Amino acid sequence: MALYLGERIETLRGDITRLSVDAIVNAANATLLGGGGVDGAIHRAAGPALLEECRALGGARPGEAKITRGHRLPARHVIHAVGPVWHGGRQGEDQILASCYRESLRLTAEWKLGTVAFPAISTGAYGFPIERATRIALEEARGALALHRSLERLVFCCFSGEDLAVYDATAQDLFGERDQGKSPS
Ligand code: AR6
């Protein structure tokens, strides 16, 4: 793992369902009723009570985010964000993805949650190019950290080593070198 921006941004490789943070973000679809990928993993780990709670949310539009409890997860809450499906980049995909991160971070601040972990929203089944998505994620993170002092640490949880390499390269490009005294594991 590596840390940036005064240790308020962390990149790591892992399974987001295992993280003991105040909230994990789910890369959901508009039904908010589960699916494959990280969505499926989160629902499996949280148990059926998460689906019950999600039924009451009435879905969400791309770029929106809604919060539930974490149920059987080690995380206290789940923020369900609906990313854009990639259609080549000229159909507002960048703005919708940025909105996912901004809305998730706004909820995190509103609920006074200090630590939140994100997967690489839209870069799996929805086909958003990883480099472009990572830049949007990290720029929104930096903006939210400046805006909300209550945010202690934003974790970017990558499922693959390739994705982690993109996050670290992009973070170094945007924020400079990683924080001193920490080396990637
Ligand atoms: N922990 C962290 N990241 C994960 C995990 C995990 N346990 N599992 C997968 N990933 P995707 P999308 C990564 O496809 O592109 C679902 O069916 C994965 O490697 O989960 O936003 C929803 O219901 C990739 O880097 O989400 C929607 O229908 C990232 O999570 C649709 O897929 C996102 O991949 C959403 O597609």
PDB file of C-alpha atoms and ligand atoms in Angstrom:
ATOM      1  CA  MET A   1       0.000   0.000   0.000  1.00  0.00           C
ATOM      2  CA  ALA A   2       1.006   3.614  -0.422  1.00  0.00           C
ATOM      3  CA  LEU A   3      -0.078   6.934   1.075  1.00  0.00           C
ATOM      4  CA  TYR A   4      -0.420  10.397  -0.468  1.00  0.00           C
ATOM      5  CA  LEU A   5      -1.573  13.907   0.457  1.00  0.00           C
ATOM      6  CA  GLY A   6      -0.545  13.866   4.110  1.00  0.00           C
ATOM      7  CA  GLU A   7      -1.651  10.227   4.469  1.00  0.00           C
ATOM      8  CA  ARG A   8      -5.274  11.094   3.634  1.00  0.00           C
ATOM      9  CA  ILE A   9      -5.237   9.022   0.421  1.00  0.00           C
ATOM     10  CA  GLU A  10      -4.282   5.357   0.441  1.00  0.00           C
ATOM     11  CA  THR A  11      -3.939   2.952  -2.458  1.00  0.00           C
ATOM     12  CA  LEU A  12      -3.936  -0.789  -1.900  1.00  0.00           C
ATOM     13  CA  ARG A  13      -4.648  -4.105  -3.576  1.00  0.00           C
ATOM     14  CA  GLY A  14      -7.349  -6.180  -1.932  1.00  0.00           C
ATOM     15  CA  ASP A  15     -10.946  -7.281  -1.523  1.00  0.00           C
ATOM     16  CA  ILE A  16     -13.072  -4.304  -0.497  1.00  0.00           C
ATOM     17  CA  THR A  17     -15.503  -6.533   1.416  1.00  0.00           C
ATOM     18  CA  ARG A  18     -12.749  -7.218   3.970  1.00  0.00           C
ATOM     19  CA  LEU A  19     -12.003  -3.612   4.883  1.00  0.00           C
ATOM     20  CA  SER A  20     -12.930  -2.280   8.344  1.00  0.00           C
ATOM     21  CA  VAL A  21     -13.738   1.272   7.360  1.00  0.00           C
ATOM     22  CA  ASP A  22     -16.689   3.546   8.094  1.00  0.00           C
ATOM     23  CA  ALA A  23     -18.051   3.004   4.578  1.00  0.00           C
ATOM     24  CA  ILE A  24     -17.259   1.070   1.430  1.00  0.00           C
ATOM     25  CA  VAL A  25     -18.581   2.236  -1.907  1.00  0.00           C
ATOM     26  CA  ASN A  26     -20.380  -0.224  -4.160  1.00  0.00           C
ATOM     27  CA  ALA A  27     -20.203  -0.033  -7.967  1.00  0.00           C
ATOM     28  CA  ALA A  28     -23.915  -0.706  -8.311  1.00  0.00           C
ATOM     29  CA  ASN A  29     -26.414  -0.593 -11.180  1.00  0.00           C
ATOM     30  CA  ALA A  30     -29.541   1.556 -11.358  1.00  0.00           C
ATOM     31  CA  THR A  31     -31.752  -1.066  -9.671  1.00  0.00           C
ATOM     32  CA  LEU A  32     -29.529  -1.094  -6.549  1.00  0.00           C
ATOM     33  CA  LEU A  33     -30.595  -4.724  -6.220  1.00  0.00           C
ATOM     34  CA  GLY A  34     -27.225  -6.422  -6.710  1.00  0.00           C
ATOM     35  CA  GLY A  35     -25.368  -7.863  -9.674  1.00  0.00           C
ATOM     36  CA  GLY A  36     -21.944  -9.297 -10.525  1.00  0.00           C
ATOM     37  CA  GLY A  37     -18.427  -8.007  -9.859  1.00  0.00           C
ATOM     38  CA  VAL A  38     -17.841  -6.007  -6.698  1.00  0.00           C
ATOM     39  CA  ASP A  39     -21.628  -5.534  -6.293  1.00  0.00           C
ATOM     40  CA  GLY A  40     -22.148  -9.300  -6.076  1.00  0.00           C
ATOM     41  CA  ALA A  41     -19.231  -9.679  -3.667  1.00  0.00           C
ATOM     42  CA  ILE A  42     -20.587  -6.949  -1.370  1.00  0.00           C
ATOM     43  CA  HIS A  43     -24.103  -8.431  -1.290  1.00  0.00           C
ATOM     44  CA  ARG A  44     -22.746 -11.928  -0.616  1.00  0.00           C
ATOM     45  CA  ALA A  45     -20.573 -10.705   2.237  1.00  0.00           C
ATOM     46  CA  ALA A  46     -23.230  -8.402   3.739  1.00  0.00           C
ATOM     47  CA  GLY A  47     -25.996 -11.035   3.684  1.00  0.00           C
ATOM     48  CA  PRO A  48     -29.647 -10.836   2.601  1.00  0.00           C
ATOM     49  CA  ALA A  49     -30.539  -7.968   4.934  1.00  0.00           C
ATOM     50  CA  LEU A  50     -28.596  -5.623   2.636  1.00  0.00           C
ATOM     51  CA  LEU A  51     -30.836  -6.517  -0.295  1.00  0.00           C
ATOM     52  CA  GLU A  52     -33.889  -5.924   1.913  1.00  0.00           C
ATOM     53  CA  GLU A  53     -32.639  -2.467   2.817  1.00  0.00           C
ATOM     54  CA  CYS A  54     -31.803  -1.731  -0.841  1.00  0.00           C
ATOM     55  CA  ARG A  55     -35.341  -2.599  -1.969  1.00  0.00           C
ATOM     56  CA  ALA A  56     -36.620   0.428  -0.068  1.00  0.00           C
ATOM     57  CA  LEU A  57     -34.237   2.817  -1.874  1.00  0.00           C
ATOM     58  CA  GLY A  58     -36.128   2.746  -5.172  1.00  0.00           C
ATOM     59  CA  GLY A  59     -33.041   2.585  -7.384  1.00  0.00           C
ATOM     60  CA  ALA A  60     -30.726   5.421  -8.402  1.00  0.00           C
ATOM     61  CA  ARG A  61     -29.701   7.212 -11.581  1.00  0.00           C
ATOM     62  CA  PRO A  62     -26.173   7.102 -13.017  1.00  0.00           C
ATOM     63  CA  GLY A  63     -24.048   9.572 -11.035  1.00  0.00           C
ATOM     64  CA  GLU A  64     -26.189   9.223  -7.885  1.00  0.00           C
ATOM     65  CA  ALA A  65     -25.277   7.518  -4.602  1.00  0.00           C
ATOM     66  CA  LYS A  66     -27.386   6.184  -1.708  1.00  0.00           C
ATOM     67  CA  ILE A  67     -26.283   4.914   1.702  1.00  0.00           C
ATOM     68  CA  THR A  68     -27.247   1.801   3.679  1.00  0.00           C
ATOM     69  CA  ARG A  69     -25.897   0.001   6.709  1.00  0.00           C
ATOM     70  CA  GLY A  70     -23.129  -2.567   6.269  1.00  0.00           C
ATOM     71  CA  HIS A  71     -24.990  -5.499   7.864  1.00  0.00           C
ATOM     72  CA  ARG A  72     -22.531  -8.442   8.076  1.00  0.00           C
ATOM     73  CA  LEU A  73     -19.656  -6.510   6.500  1.00  0.00           C
ATOM     74  CA  PRO A  74     -16.812  -5.201   8.653  1.00  0.00           C
ATOM     75  CA  ALA A  75     -17.615  -1.788   7.135  1.00  0.00           C
ATOM     76  CA  ARG A  76     -20.345   0.117   9.004  1.00  0.00           C
ATOM     77  CA  HIS A  77     -22.027   1.483   5.861  1.00  0.00           C
ATOM     78  CA  VAL A  78     -22.281   0.844   2.129  1.00  0.00           C
ATOM     79  CA  ILE A  79     -22.608   3.739  -0.293  1.00  0.00           C
ATOM     80  CA  HIS A  80     -24.207   2.468  -3.497  1.00  0.00           C
ATOM     81  CA  ALA A  81     -23.042   4.548  -6.479  1.00  0.00           C
ATOM     82  CA  VAL A  82     -24.197   3.985 -10.052  1.00  0.00           C
ATOM     83  CA  GLY A  83     -21.406   4.539 -12.561  1.00  0.00           C
ATOM     84  CA  PRO A  84     -21.746   5.267 -16.266  1.00  0.00           C
ATOM     85  CA  VAL A  85     -21.628   2.585 -18.930  1.00  0.00           C
ATOM     86  CA  TRP A  86     -18.743   3.466 -21.290  1.00  0.00           C
ATOM     87  CA  HIS A  87     -19.985   4.398 -24.769  1.00  0.00           C
ATOM     88  CA  GLY A  88     -16.752   5.886 -26.151  1.00  0.00           C
ATOM     89  CA  GLY A  89     -16.426   8.947 -23.916  1.00  0.00           C
ATOM     90  CA  ARG A  90     -18.669  11.486 -25.634  1.00  0.00           C
ATOM     91  CA  GLN A  91     -21.882  10.775 -23.782  1.00  0.00           C
ATOM     92  CA  GLY A  92     -21.099  12.463 -20.489  1.00  0.00           C
ATOM     93  CA  GLU A  93     -19.286   9.461 -19.034  1.00  0.00           C
ATOM     94  CA  ASP A  94     -16.569  11.586 -17.368  1.00  0.00           C
ATOM     95  CA  GLN A  95     -19.109  13.868 -15.679  1.00  0.00           C
ATOM     96  CA  ILE A  96     -21.257  10.953 -14.504  1.00  0.00           C
ATOM     97  CA  LEU A  97     -18.255   9.156 -13.039  1.00  0.00           C
ATOM     98  CA  ALA A  98     -17.071  12.347 -11.304  1.00  0.00           C
ATOM     99  CA  SER A  99     -20.575  12.747  -9.887  1.00  0.00           C
ATOM    100  CA  CYS A 100     -20.428   9.208  -8.424  1.00  0.00           C
ATOM    101  CA  TYR A 101     -17.303  10.087  -6.468  1.00  0.00           C
ATOM    102  CA  ARG A 102     -18.558  13.555  -5.492  1.00  0.00           C
ATOM    103  CA  GLU A 103     -21.951  12.307  -4.313  1.00  0.00           C
ATOM    104  CA  SER A 104     -20.377   9.410  -2.390  1.00  0.00           C
ATOM    105  CA  LEU A 105     -17.962  11.800  -0.689  1.00  0.00           C
ATOM    106  CA  ARG A 106     -20.735  14.280   0.048  1.00  0.00           C
ATOM    107  CA  LEU A 107     -22.695  11.503   1.810  1.00  0.00           C
ATOM    108  CA  THR A 108     -19.578  10.460   3.702  1.00  0.00           C
ATOM    109  CA  ALA A 109     -19.120  14.008   4.982  1.00  0.00           C
ATOM    110  CA  GLU A 110     -22.846  14.431   5.728  1.00  0.00           C
ATOM    111  CA  TRP A 111     -22.825  11.264   7.835  1.00  0.00           C
ATOM    112  CA  LYS A 112     -19.547  12.377   9.477  1.00  0.00           C
ATOM    113  CA  LEU A 113     -17.757   9.212   8.397  1.00  0.00           C
ATOM    114  CA  GLY A 114     -13.972   9.472   8.542  1.00  0.00           C
ATOM    115  CA  THR A 115     -12.783   6.561   6.422  1.00  0.00           C
ATOM    116  CA  VAL A 116     -14.203   5.374   3.109  1.00  0.00           C
ATOM    117  CA  ALA A 117     -12.972   2.835   0.554  1.00  0.00           C
ATOM    118  CA  PHE A 118     -13.709   2.910  -3.183  1.00  0.00           C
ATOM    119  CA  PRO A 119     -13.451   0.254  -5.873  1.00  0.00           C
ATOM    120  CA  ALA A 120     -12.568   1.330  -9.434  1.00  0.00           C
ATOM    121  CA  ILE A 121     -16.165   2.251 -10.324  1.00  0.00           C
ATOM    122  CA  SER A 122     -17.273   1.521 -13.927  1.00  0.00           C
ATOM    123  CA  THR A 123     -13.930  -0.003 -14.977  1.00  0.00           C
ATOM    124  CA  GLY A 124     -15.133  -3.620 -14.939  1.00  0.00           C
ATOM    125  CA  ALA A 125     -18.383  -4.683 -16.595  1.00  0.00           C
ATOM    126  CA  TYR A 126     -19.160  -1.067 -17.548  1.00  0.00           C
ATOM    127  CA  GLY A 127     -15.935  -0.774 -19.607  1.00  0.00           C
ATOM    128  CA  PHE A 128     -14.616   2.675 -18.560  1.00  0.00           C
ATOM    129  CA  PRO A 129     -10.854   2.922 -19.377  1.00  0.00           C
ATOM    130  CA  ILE A 130      -8.890   2.524 -16.147  1.00  0.00           C
ATOM    131  CA  GLU A 131      -6.378   5.390 -16.613  1.00  0.00           C
ATOM    132  CA  ARG A 132      -9.078   7.925 -17.386  1.00  0.00           C
ATOM    133  CA  ALA A 133     -11.300   6.695 -14.541  1.00  0.00           C
ATOM    134  CA  THR A 134      -8.429   6.775 -12.050  1.00  0.00           C
ATOM    135  CA  ARG A 135      -7.590  10.396 -12.820  1.00  0.00           C
ATOM    136  CA  ILE A 136     -11.233  11.386 -12.264  1.00  0.00           C
ATOM    137  CA  ALA A 137     -11.404   9.417  -8.992  1.00  0.00           C
ATOM    138  CA  LEU A 138      -8.237  10.948  -7.568  1.00  0.00           C
ATOM    139  CA  GLU A 139      -9.094  14.495  -8.644  1.00  0.00           C
ATOM    140  CA  GLU A 140     -12.502  14.244  -6.987  1.00  0.00           C
ATOM    141  CA  ALA A 141     -10.837  12.798  -3.873  1.00  0.00           C
ATOM    142  CA  ARG A 142      -8.446  15.726  -3.644  1.00  0.00           C
ATOM    143  CA  GLY A 143     -11.312  18.190  -4.046  1.00  0.00           C
ATOM    144  CA  ALA A 144     -13.383  16.521  -1.329  1.00  0.00           C
ATOM    145  CA  LEU A 145     -10.465  16.375   1.115  1.00  0.00           C
ATOM    146  CA  ALA A 146      -9.996  20.127   0.723  1.00  0.00           C
ATOM    147  CA  LEU A 147     -13.716  20.709   1.257  1.00  0.00           C
ATOM    148  CA  HIS A 148     -14.482  18.306   4.117  1.00  0.00           C
ATOM    149  CA  ARG A 149     -12.070  18.272   7.070  1.00  0.00           C
ATOM    150  CA  SER A 150     -14.043  15.356   8.581  1.00  0.00           C
ATOM    151  CA  LEU A 151     -12.689  13.032   5.888  1.00  0.00           C
ATOM    152  CA  GLU A 152      -9.701  11.311   7.467  1.00  0.00           C
ATOM    153  CA  ARG A 153      -8.703   8.800   4.844  1.00  0.00           C
ATOM    154  CA  LEU A 154      -9.919   7.796   1.386  1.00  0.00           C
ATOM    155  CA  VAL A 155      -8.851   4.297   0.404  1.00  0.00           C
ATOM    156  CA  PHE A 156      -8.670   3.201  -3.242  1.00  0.00           C
ATOM    157  CA  CYS A 157      -9.002  -0.566  -3.155  1.00  0.00           C
ATOM    158  CA  CYS A 158      -7.789  -2.184  -6.381  1.00  0.00           C
ATOM    159  CA  PHE A 159      -8.672  -5.752  -7.217  1.00  0.00           C
ATOM    160  CA  SER A 160      -5.656  -6.323  -9.488  1.00  0.00           C
ATOM    161  CA  GLY A 161      -1.986  -5.419  -9.357  1.00  0.00           C
ATOM    162  CA  GLU A 162      -2.346  -3.788 -12.782  1.00  0.00           C
ATOM    163  CA  ASP A 163      -5.045  -1.446 -11.494  1.00  0.00           C
ATOM    164  CA  LEU A 164      -2.967  -0.625  -8.407  1.00  0.00           C
ATOM    165  CA  ALA A 165      -0.017   0.317 -10.644  1.00  0.00           C
ATOM    166  CA  VAL A 166      -2.284   2.735 -12.534  1.00  0.00           C
ATOM    167  CA  TYR A 167      -3.541   4.288  -9.268  1.00  0.00           C
ATOM    168  CA  ASP A 168       0.005   4.748  -7.952  1.00  0.00           C
ATOM    169  CA  ALA A 169       1.308   6.201 -11.217  1.00  0.00           C
ATOM    170  CA  THR A 170      -1.652   8.596 -11.417  1.00  0.00           C
ATOM    171  CA  ALA A 171      -1.380   9.582  -7.739  1.00  0.00           C
ATOM    172  CA  GLN A 172       2.317  10.345  -8.166  1.00  0.00           C
ATOM    173  CA  ASP A 173       1.566  12.382 -11.254  1.00  0.00           C
ATOM    174  CA  LEU A 174      -1.199  14.404  -9.546  1.00  0.00           C
ATOM    175  CA  PHE A 175       0.116  14.636  -5.964  1.00  0.00           C
ATOM    176  CA  GLY A 176       3.869  14.150  -6.282  1.00  0.00           C
ATOM    177  CA  GLU A 177       5.802  11.366  -4.611  1.00  0.00           C
ATOM    178  CA  ARG A 178       4.127   9.102  -2.067  1.00  0.00           C
ATOM    179  CA  ASP A 179       4.420  10.136   1.576  1.00  0.00           C
ATOM    180  CA  GLN A 180       7.807   9.524   3.173  1.00  0.00           C
ATOM    181  CA  GLY A 181       8.424   6.551   5.433  1.00  0.00           C
ATOM    182  CA  LYS A 182       5.979   4.308   3.614  1.00  0.00           C
ATOM    183  CA  SER A 183       6.840   1.840   0.946  1.00  0.00           C
ATOM    184  CA  PRO A 184       4.498  -0.221  -1.197  1.00  0.00           C
ATOM    185  CA  SER A 185       3.887  -3.750   0.118  1.00  0.00           C
TER     186      SER A 185
HETATM  187  N1  AR6 B   1     -13.050  -5.751  -4.129  1.00  0.00           N
HETATM  188  C1  AR6 B   1     -12.569  -4.687  -4.830  1.00  0.00           C
HETATM  189  N2  AR6 B   1     -12.737  -4.534  -6.150  1.00  0.00           N
HETATM  190  C2  AR6 B   1     -13.412  -5.494  -6.807  1.00  0.00           C
HETATM  191  C3  AR6 B   1     -13.960  -6.627  -6.166  1.00  0.00           C
HETATM  192  C4  AR6 B   1     -13.756  -6.732  -4.759  1.00  0.00           C
HETATM  193  N3  AR6 B   1     -14.223  -7.767  -4.043  1.00  0.00           N
HETATM  194  N4  AR6 B   1     -14.572  -7.393  -7.107  1.00  0.00           N
HETATM  195  C5  AR6 B   1     -14.420  -6.773  -8.292  1.00  0.00           C
HETATM  196  N5  AR6 B   1     -13.708  -5.627  -8.117  1.00  0.00           N
HETATM  197  P1  AR6 B   1     -17.438  -4.117 -11.666  1.00  0.00           P
HETATM  198  P2  AR6 B   1     -18.683  -1.731 -12.910  1.00  0.00           P
HETATM  199  C6  AR6 B   1     -13.299  -4.620  -9.110  1.00  0.00           C
HETATM  200  O1  AR6 B   1     -17.642  -4.907 -12.903  1.00  0.00           O
HETATM  201  O2  AR6 B   1     -17.684  -1.739 -13.998  1.00  0.00           O
HETATM  202  C7  AR6 B   1     -22.248  -5.239 -11.615  1.00  0.00           C
HETATM  203  O3  AR6 B   1     -22.913  -6.358 -12.122  1.00  0.00           O
HETATM  204  C8  AR6 B   1     -13.201  -5.018 -10.545  1.00  0.00           C
HETATM  205  O4  AR6 B   1     -12.016  -5.746 -10.797  1.00  0.00           O
HETATM  206  O5  AR6 B   1     -17.729  -4.756 -10.359  1.00  0.00           O
HETATM  207  O6  AR6 B   1     -18.997  -0.432 -12.218  1.00  0.00           O
HETATM  208  C9  AR6 B   1     -23.205  -4.147 -11.159  1.00  0.00           C
HETATM  209  O7  AR6 B   1     -24.414  -4.674 -10.651  1.00  0.00           O
HETATM  210  C10 AR6 B   1     -13.172  -3.656 -11.206  1.00  0.00           C
HETATM  211  O8  AR6 B   1     -11.861  -3.098 -11.118  1.00  0.00           O
HETATM  212  O9  AR6 B   1     -18.316  -2.743 -11.686  1.00  0.00           O
HETATM  213  C11 AR6 B   1     -23.420  -3.383 -12.425  1.00  0.00           C
HETATM  214  O10 AR6 B   1     -24.414  -3.970 -13.238  1.00  0.00           O
HETATM  215  C12 AR6 B   1     -14.100  -2.825 -10.314  1.00  0.00           C
HETATM  216  O11 AR6 B   1     -14.274  -3.598  -9.123  1.00  0.00           O
HETATM  217  C13 AR6 B   1     -22.085  -3.461 -13.120  1.00  0.00           C
HETATM  218  O12 AR6 B   1     -21.473  -4.664 -12.656  1.00  0.00           O
HETATM  219  C14 AR6 B   1     -15.452  -2.520 -10.917  1.00  0.00           C
HETATM  220  O13 AR6 B   1     -15.926  -3.617 -11.699  1.00  0.00           O
HETATM  221  C15 AR6 B   1     -21.204  -2.295 -12.742  1.00  0.00           C
HETATM  222  O14 AR6 B   1     -20.014  -2.345 -13.486  1.00  0.00           O
END
